[in-house]
């Protein structure tokens, strides 16, 4: 027996916040993005309020449970940008004792070990409609849980509880707590879903309004990129002029609202591979070319016999960043780079190493060398590319790839309309090609244009296309049925009915019907017809198990099976029902009542009068 370790708790829970109650997923995300574990009431309350604000900015409707799949790939939390990559969820029942690999459901401890093997941060959702989501993170083999619901000091459900942060030292302790917590919520077993998520905090900290050019933005002069209205500095000048404190000078003269300097420093221009940088990261480096105003540039000694000491000091000078709007300083390399040539190199000729792949550090000749570089042809070509990048970053709608994607989206929408018309014909059990022709002649302009203009190998009217479309319709119908089964409030329990019949070609077809509850009323839906090459009990049982598993149903949740009384179906040892019960012990076999009536009628037909009566009824029908 272990004791739950309470790290801290808040002064309230998520339901006590105004417009709160459905934001647990967003609160869990805020907790998972933190580097440190909250250790005070104020820190827990801050997470609750941050999560609520995030929920309000992302949710389309208030009081709607926010799903993990609703998160976009990039999320802003108080102007901090995070890239999210949620992996495939791992699911099962909380009290499940063995792994069911055939149905891809795992017991809880297996799921935890597998999930945290993928990512150090995970969401855990338990229950149905809508469920409870908490955040769990693994730090040095210790598991920390943030539960924003009403919980007591042990993390169990309590009407007078608060949001809590808990610590566990092993997988076993974490699993034991989750089971106890779920039991405190409901006495019945409930589903769980563990979703590993990889969270990457980007170095771009742009304000929520995005980069906005100022009214007095100065475009880069491509013909004369470096101002010529200054003289070379005196050799006795010790370059560390801190009087110029504008650290936000950008290439285009505008300013960008950045949040935290340390995040700007997370990417250094000297260590950056332009091929791996995102557009946001490039823009951030362009807009933050110079260190913060408190930074002191390192000095270098140069020999000079004209000085009394025989040498003089030189360092990078802030004044240069105003005069040459294309340079950026690297703290790691103590050198400057040309952003235009580094990020957008000219591939037509030979490129210089200094200022591009290597830092420039010759401070005594910097102005002369920078002037020479600014007038070079390769630099001017790179400046044109840089200017184009800045323009498309400010106005994404002008980008060629976005316009190309827009045209592609239009084509995709048109092709979907074509497929929709073809599927309508396929759903109608008639002559497929003749019905397609009929729809085109009846005014379906999209289909008519397609048939007239399409290539012969892209008409989608061949038998192969028909079969593929039918297979898609089948999967859609099956998935709808399975989703309804899994959405039952008392768990994804179901029963099945089956019978075999010969088709026109004398092949045995096994029909499988699923029975479950929807809104408290029993529902029966045909799941599939399976071709049976053998009709032994073992073969039929294998076909049923495969059909249920392929559709996404766990046979361990099957509670009833109904079939006729034939020996291959109801045999005590080798019958299909007996063999299925060995795989799913809770499945109860029921003999089909309709077959009783059929057997009685067959027996009664030995009486001539009854046989004549049944023949008369058949003729009247």
JSON list of C-alpha atoms in Angstrom, two decimals, residues 405-421 446:
[
{"chain": "A", "resi": 405, "resn": "UNK", "atom": "CA", "xyz": [-2.79, 24.77, -53.00]},
{"chain": "A", "resi": 406, "resn": "UNK", "atom": "CA", "xyz": [-5.96, 26.82, -53.44]},
{"chain": "A", "resi": 407, "resn": "UNK", "atom": "CA", "xyz": [-6.25, 25.67, -57.05]},
{"chain": "A", "resi": 408, "resn": "UNK", "atom": "CA", "xyz": [-5.57, 22.12, -55.89]},
{"chain": "A", "resi": 409, "resn": "UNK", "atom": "CA", "xyz": [-8.33, 22.40, -53.27]},
{"chain": "A", "resi": 410, "resn": "UNK", "atom": "CA", "xyz": [-10.74, 23.53, -55.99]},
{"chain": "A", "resi": 411, "resn": "UNK", "atom": "CA", "xyz": [-9.83, 20.51, -58.11]},
{"chain": "A", "resi": 412, "resn": "UNK", "atom": "CA", "xyz": [-10.23, 18.19, -55.11]},
{"chain": "A", "resi": 413, "resn": "UNK", "atom": "CA", "xyz": [-13.68, 19.64, -54.38]},
{"chain": "A", "resi": 414, "resn": "UNK", "atom": "CA", "xyz": [-14.70, 19.11, -58.00]},
{"chain": "A", "resi": 415, "resn": "UNK", "atom": "CA", "xyz": [-13.48, 15.50, -57.99]},
{"chain": "A", "resi": 416, "resn": "UNK", "atom": "CA", "xyz": [-15.41, 14.88, -54.78]},
{"chain": "A", "resi": 417, "resn": "UNK", "atom": "CA", "xyz": [-18.58, 16.13, -56.47]},
{"chain": "A", "resi": 418, "resn": "UNK", "atom": "CA", "xyz": [-17.92, 13.72, -59.33]},
{"chain": "A", "resi": 419, "resn": "UNK", "atom": "CA", "xyz": [-17.45, 10.81, -56.92]},
{"chain": "A", "resi": 420, "resn": "UNK", "atom": "CA", "xyz": [-20.58, 11.86, -55.03]},
{"chain": "A", "resi": 421, "resn": "UNK", "atom": "CA", "xyz": [-22.64, 11.57, -58.21]},
{"chain": "A", "resi": 446, "resn": "UNK", "atom": "CA", "xyz": [-20.78, 18.00, -62.99]}
]
